[in-house]
Amino acid sequence: MPVISFTLDTASVNRATTQLRRYIDSLDDKLERLREMIAERIRWTASEGFSSAVVSNVIIGTLFVENDVSVTVTNESHLSIVIASGSQAVFIEYGAGVWHNGPVGSSPHPWGAQNGYLIGSYGQGKGARRAWNIDRDTVTRGTPAAMPMYRGYMEAINAIDAMVQEVFG
């Protein structure tokens, strides 16, 4: 932390005030950079997780379910928002079906229960089946919980010390 010294005369106090304003401005810039780095770390890790996730485990037949999830960062007025959008985002994050994800009423995701994403609760309880038909020729076991947003968040937490060091030196 820099030291600002001054004497009790107008010119010295004005210089100290100018130095303090510059320090505050540089601190604001550094905090903004750190915030953006954290959001970008979450976005990158989550994007990797979504792109490599199993969208549906088909055991009989062919089911094409597009992994349409994209992860973006929106920066506005001292706030960064990491958004995963796409029709499969919730299924990939929290999982669907009991085969991969545990007993009915549970959640393998640390935030699943508090957000109401419980295994077997989707589709009027039909997610509680060990497998289900999409049509006559296709059977699936659902989607394993990949948790890419959660993993991105945890990755950022684990890397926060290094990012602070990089920004603040």
JSON list of N, CA and C in Angstrom, two decimals, residues 1 6 13 25-27 31 34 39 47 56 60 63 67 80 84 90 96 102 104 107-108 122 128 134-135 148 156 158:
[
{"chain": "A", "resi": 1, "resn": "MET", "atom": "N", "xyz": [0.85, -1.17, 0.00]},
{"chain": "A", "resi": 1, "resn": "MET", "atom": "CA", "xyz": [0.00, 0.00, 0.00]},
{"chain": "A", "resi": 1, "resn": "MET", "atom": "C", "xyz": [0.89, 1.24, 0.00]},
{"chain": "A", "resi": 6, "resn": "PHE", "atom": "N", "xyz": [2.28, 14.38, 3.61]},
{"chain": "A", "resi": 6, "resn": "PHE", "atom": "CA", "xyz": [2.02, 15.79, 3.29]},
{"chain": "A", "resi": 6, "resn": "PHE", "atom": "C", "xyz": [2.23, 16.64, 4.54]},
{"chain": "A", "resi": 13, "resn": "VAL", "atom": "N", "xyz": [-1.36, 19.60, 0.80]},
{"chain": "A", "resi": 13, "resn": "VAL", "atom": "CA", "xyz": [-2.63, 18.91, 0.97]},
{"chain": "A", "resi": 13, "resn": "VAL", "atom": "C", "xyz": [-3.27, 18.64, -0.39]},
{"chain": "A", "resi": 25, "resn": "ASP", "atom": "N", "xyz": [-8.79, 5.60, -7.86]},
{"chain": "A", "resi": 25, "resn": "ASP", "atom": "CA", "xyz": [-9.10, 5.24, -9.24]},
{"chain": "A", "resi": 25, "resn": "ASP", "atom": "C", "xyz": [-8.41, 3.95, -9.65]},
{"chain": "A", "resi": 26, "resn": "SER", "atom": "N", "xyz": [-7.14, 3.79, -9.27]},
{"chain": "A", "resi": 26, "resn": "SER", "atom": "CA", "xyz": [-6.41, 2.57, -9.63]},
{"chain": "A", "resi": 26, "resn": "SER", "atom": "C", "xyz": [-6.99, 1.37, -8.90]},
{"chain": "A", "resi": 27, "resn": "LEU", "atom": "N", "xyz": [-7.44, 1.58, -7.66]},
{"chain": "A", "resi": 27, "resn": "LEU", "atom": "CA", "xyz": [-8.05, 0.50, -6.90]},
{"chain": "A", "resi": 27, "resn": "LEU", "atom": "C", "xyz": [-9.36, 0.06, -7.56]},
{"chain": "A", "resi": 31, "resn": "LEU", "atom": "N", "xyz": [-10.11, -3.66, -9.00]},
{"chain": "A", "resi": 31, "resn": "LEU", "atom": "CA", "xyz": [-11.26, -4.46, -8.56]},
{"chain": "A", "resi": 31, "resn": "LEU", "atom": "C", "xyz": [-12.13, -4.88, -9.75]},
{"chain": "A", "resi": 34, "resn": "LEU", "atom": "N", "xyz": [-10.32, -7.69, -11.50]},
{"chain": "A", "resi": 34, "resn": "LEU", "atom": "CA", "xyz": [-10.44, -8.93, -10.73]},
{"chain": "A", "resi": 34, "resn": "LEU", "atom": "C", "xyz": [-11.83, -9.53, -10.93]},
{"chain": "A", "resi": 39, "resn": "ALA", "atom": "N", "xyz": [-15.22, -13.86, -13.33]},
{"chain": "A", "resi": 39, "resn": "ALA", "atom": "CA", "xyz": [-16.34, -14.23, -14.20]},
{"chain": "A", "resi": 39, "resn": "ALA", "atom": "C", "xyz": [-15.85, -15.00, -15.42]},
{"chain": "A", "resi": 47, "resn": "SER", "atom": "N", "xyz": [-18.11, -23.53, -19.74]},
{"chain": "A", "resi": 47, "resn": "SER", "atom": "CA", "xyz": [-18.21, -23.82, -21.18]},
{"chain": "A", "resi": 47, "resn": "SER", "atom": "C", "xyz": [-17.59, -25.16, -21.51]},
{"chain": "A", "resi": 56, "resn": "SER", "atom": "N", "xyz": [-27.81, -37.08, -23.22]},
{"chain": "A", "resi": 56, "resn": "SER", "atom": "CA", "xyz": [-28.78, -38.14, -22.93]},
{"chain": "A", "resi": 56, "resn": "SER", "atom": "C", "xyz": [-28.10, -39.48, -23.15]},
{"chain": "A", "resi": 60, "resn": "ILE", "atom": "N", "xyz": [-30.97, -47.84, -26.16]},
{"chain": "A", "resi": 60, "resn": "ILE", "atom": "CA", "xyz": [-31.53, -48.53, -27.33]},
{"chain": "A", "resi": 60, "resn": "ILE", "atom": "C", "xyz": [-31.98, -47.47, -28.31]},
{"chain": "A", "resi": 63, "resn": "LEU", "atom": "N", "xyz": [-31.22, -41.36, -30.42]},
{"chain": "A", "resi": 63, "resn": "LEU", "atom": "CA", "xyz": [-31.88, -40.14, -29.98]},
{"chain": "A", "resi": 63, "resn": "LEU", "atom": "C", "xyz": [-30.90, -39.01, -30.19]},
{"chain": "A", "resi": 67, "resn": "ASN", "atom": "N", "xyz": [-26.88, -30.50, -27.83]},
{"chain": "A", "resi": 67, "resn": "ASN", "atom": "CA", "xyz": [-26.30, -29.78, -26.70]},
{"chain": "A", "resi": 67, "resn": "ASN", "atom": "C", "xyz": [-26.16, -28.33, -27.16]},
{"chain": "A", "resi": 80, "resn": "SER", "atom": "N", "xyz": [-20.75, -8.66, -12.63]},
{"chain": "A", "resi": 80, "resn": "SER", "atom": "CA", "xyz": [-20.57, -9.62, -13.72]},
{"chain": "A", "resi": 80, "resn": "SER", "atom": "C", "xyz": [-21.56, -10.75, -13.51]},
{"chain": "A", "resi": 84, "resn": "ALA", "atom": "N", "xyz": [-25.64, -19.40, -18.34]},
{"chain": "A", "resi": 84, "resn": "ALA", "atom": "CA", "xyz": [-25.68, -20.60, -19.19]},
{"chain": "A", "resi": 84, "resn": "ALA", "atom": "C", "xyz": [-27.08, -20.64, -19.79]},
{"chain": "A", "resi": 90, "resn": "VAL", "atom": "N", "xyz": [-30.25, -26.87, -17.71]},
{"chain": "A", "resi": 90, "resn": "VAL", "atom": "CA", "xyz": [-30.64, -27.37, -16.39]},
{"chain": "A", "resi": 90, "resn": "VAL", "atom": "C", "xyz": [-30.42, -28.88, -16.29]},
{"chain": "A", "resi": 96, "resn": "ALA", "atom": "N", "xyz": [-30.75, -35.62, -14.99]},
{"chain": "A", "resi": 96, "resn": "ALA", "atom": "CA", "xyz": [-32.13, -36.04, -15.18]},
{"chain": "A", "resi": 96, "resn": "ALA", "atom": "C", "xyz": [-32.16, -37.56, -15.17]},
{"chain": "A", "resi": 102, "resn": "GLY", "atom": "N", "xyz": [-28.65, -41.01, -8.60]},
{"chain": "A", "resi": 102, "resn": "GLY", "atom": "CA", "xyz": [-29.00, -41.33, -7.22]},
{"chain": "A", "resi": 102, "resn": "GLY", "atom": "C", "xyz": [-30.48, -41.56, -7.02]},
{"chain": "A", "resi": 104, "resn": "VAL", "atom": "N", "xyz": [-34.48, -41.39, -5.93]},
{"chain": "A", "resi": 104, "resn": "VAL", "atom": "CA", "xyz": [-35.56, -40.42, -6.11]},
{"chain": "A", "resi": 104, "resn": "VAL", "atom": "C", "xyz": [-35.61, -39.50, -4.90]},
{"chain": "A", "resi": 107, "resn": "SER", "atom": "N", "xyz": [-30.37, -35.33, -4.76]},
{"chain": "A", "resi": 107, "resn": "SER", "atom": "CA", "xyz": [-29.70, -34.61, -5.84]},
{"chain": "A", "resi": 107, "resn": "SER", "atom": "C", "xyz": [-28.20, -34.75, -5.67]},
{"chain": "A", "resi": 108, "resn": "PRO", "atom": "N", "xyz": [-27.47, -35.13, -6.73]},
{"chain": "A", "resi": 108, "resn": "PRO", "atom": "CA", "xyz": [-26.01, -35.20, -6.61]},
{"chain": "A", "resi": 108, "resn": "PRO", "atom": "C", "xyz": [-25.37, -33.81, -6.61]},
{"chain": "A", "resi": 122, "resn": "TYR", "atom": "N", "xyz": [-38.91, -34.52, -12.41]},
{"chain": "A", "resi": 122, "resn": "TYR", "atom": "CA", "xyz": [-39.23, -33.94, -13.71]},
{"chain": "A", "resi": 122, "resn": "TYR", "atom": "C", "xyz": [-40.26, -34.81, -14.46]},
{"chain": "A", "resi": 128, "resn": "ALA", "atom": "N", "xyz": [-38.47, -40.59, -12.31]},
{"chain": "A", "resi": 128, "resn": "ALA", "atom": "CA", "xyz": [-38.13, -41.56, -11.27]},
{"chain": "A", "resi": 128, "resn": "ALA", "atom": "C", "xyz": [-37.89, -42.95, -11.85]},
{"chain": "A", "resi": 134, "resn": "ILE", "atom": "N", "xyz": [-38.49, -42.73, -25.29]},
{"chain": "A", "resi": 134, "resn": "ILE", "atom": "CA", "xyz": [-38.75, -41.46, -25.96]},
{"chain": "A", "resi": 134, "resn": "ILE", "atom": "C", "xyz": [-39.80, -41.71, -27.04]},
{"chain": "A", "resi": 135, "resn": "ASP", "atom": "N", "xyz": [-39.60, -42.80, -27.75]},
{"chain": "A", "resi": 135, "resn": "ASP", "atom": "CA", "xyz": [-40.58, -43.28, -28.72]},
{"chain": "A", "resi": 135, "resn": "ASP", "atom": "C", "xyz": [-40.49, -44.82, -28.70]},
{"chain": "A", "resi": 148, "resn": "PRO", "atom": "N", "xyz": [-21.43, -28.16, -14.57]},
{"chain": "A", "resi": 148, "resn": "PRO", "atom": "CA", "xyz": [-20.39, -27.26, -15.08]},
{"chain": "A", "resi": 148, "resn": "PRO", "atom": "C", "xyz": [-20.41, -25.86, -14.46]},
{"chain": "A", "resi": 156, "resn": "ALA", "atom": "N", "xyz": [-13.12, -21.01, -9.68]},
{"chain": "A", "resi": 156, "resn": "ALA", "atom": "CA", "xyz": [-12.81, -19.60, -9.40]},
{"chain": "A", "resi": 156, "resn": "ALA", "atom": "C", "xyz": [-12.45, -19.40, -7.93]},
{"chain": "A", "resi": 158, "resn": "ASN", "atom": "N", "xyz": [-11.12, -21.61, -5.92]},
{"chain": "A", "resi": 158, "resn": "ASN", "atom": "CA", "xyz": [-9.79, -22.20, -5.70]},
{"chain": "A", "resi": 158, "resn": "ASN", "atom": "C", "xyz": [-8.67, -21.37, -6.30]}
]
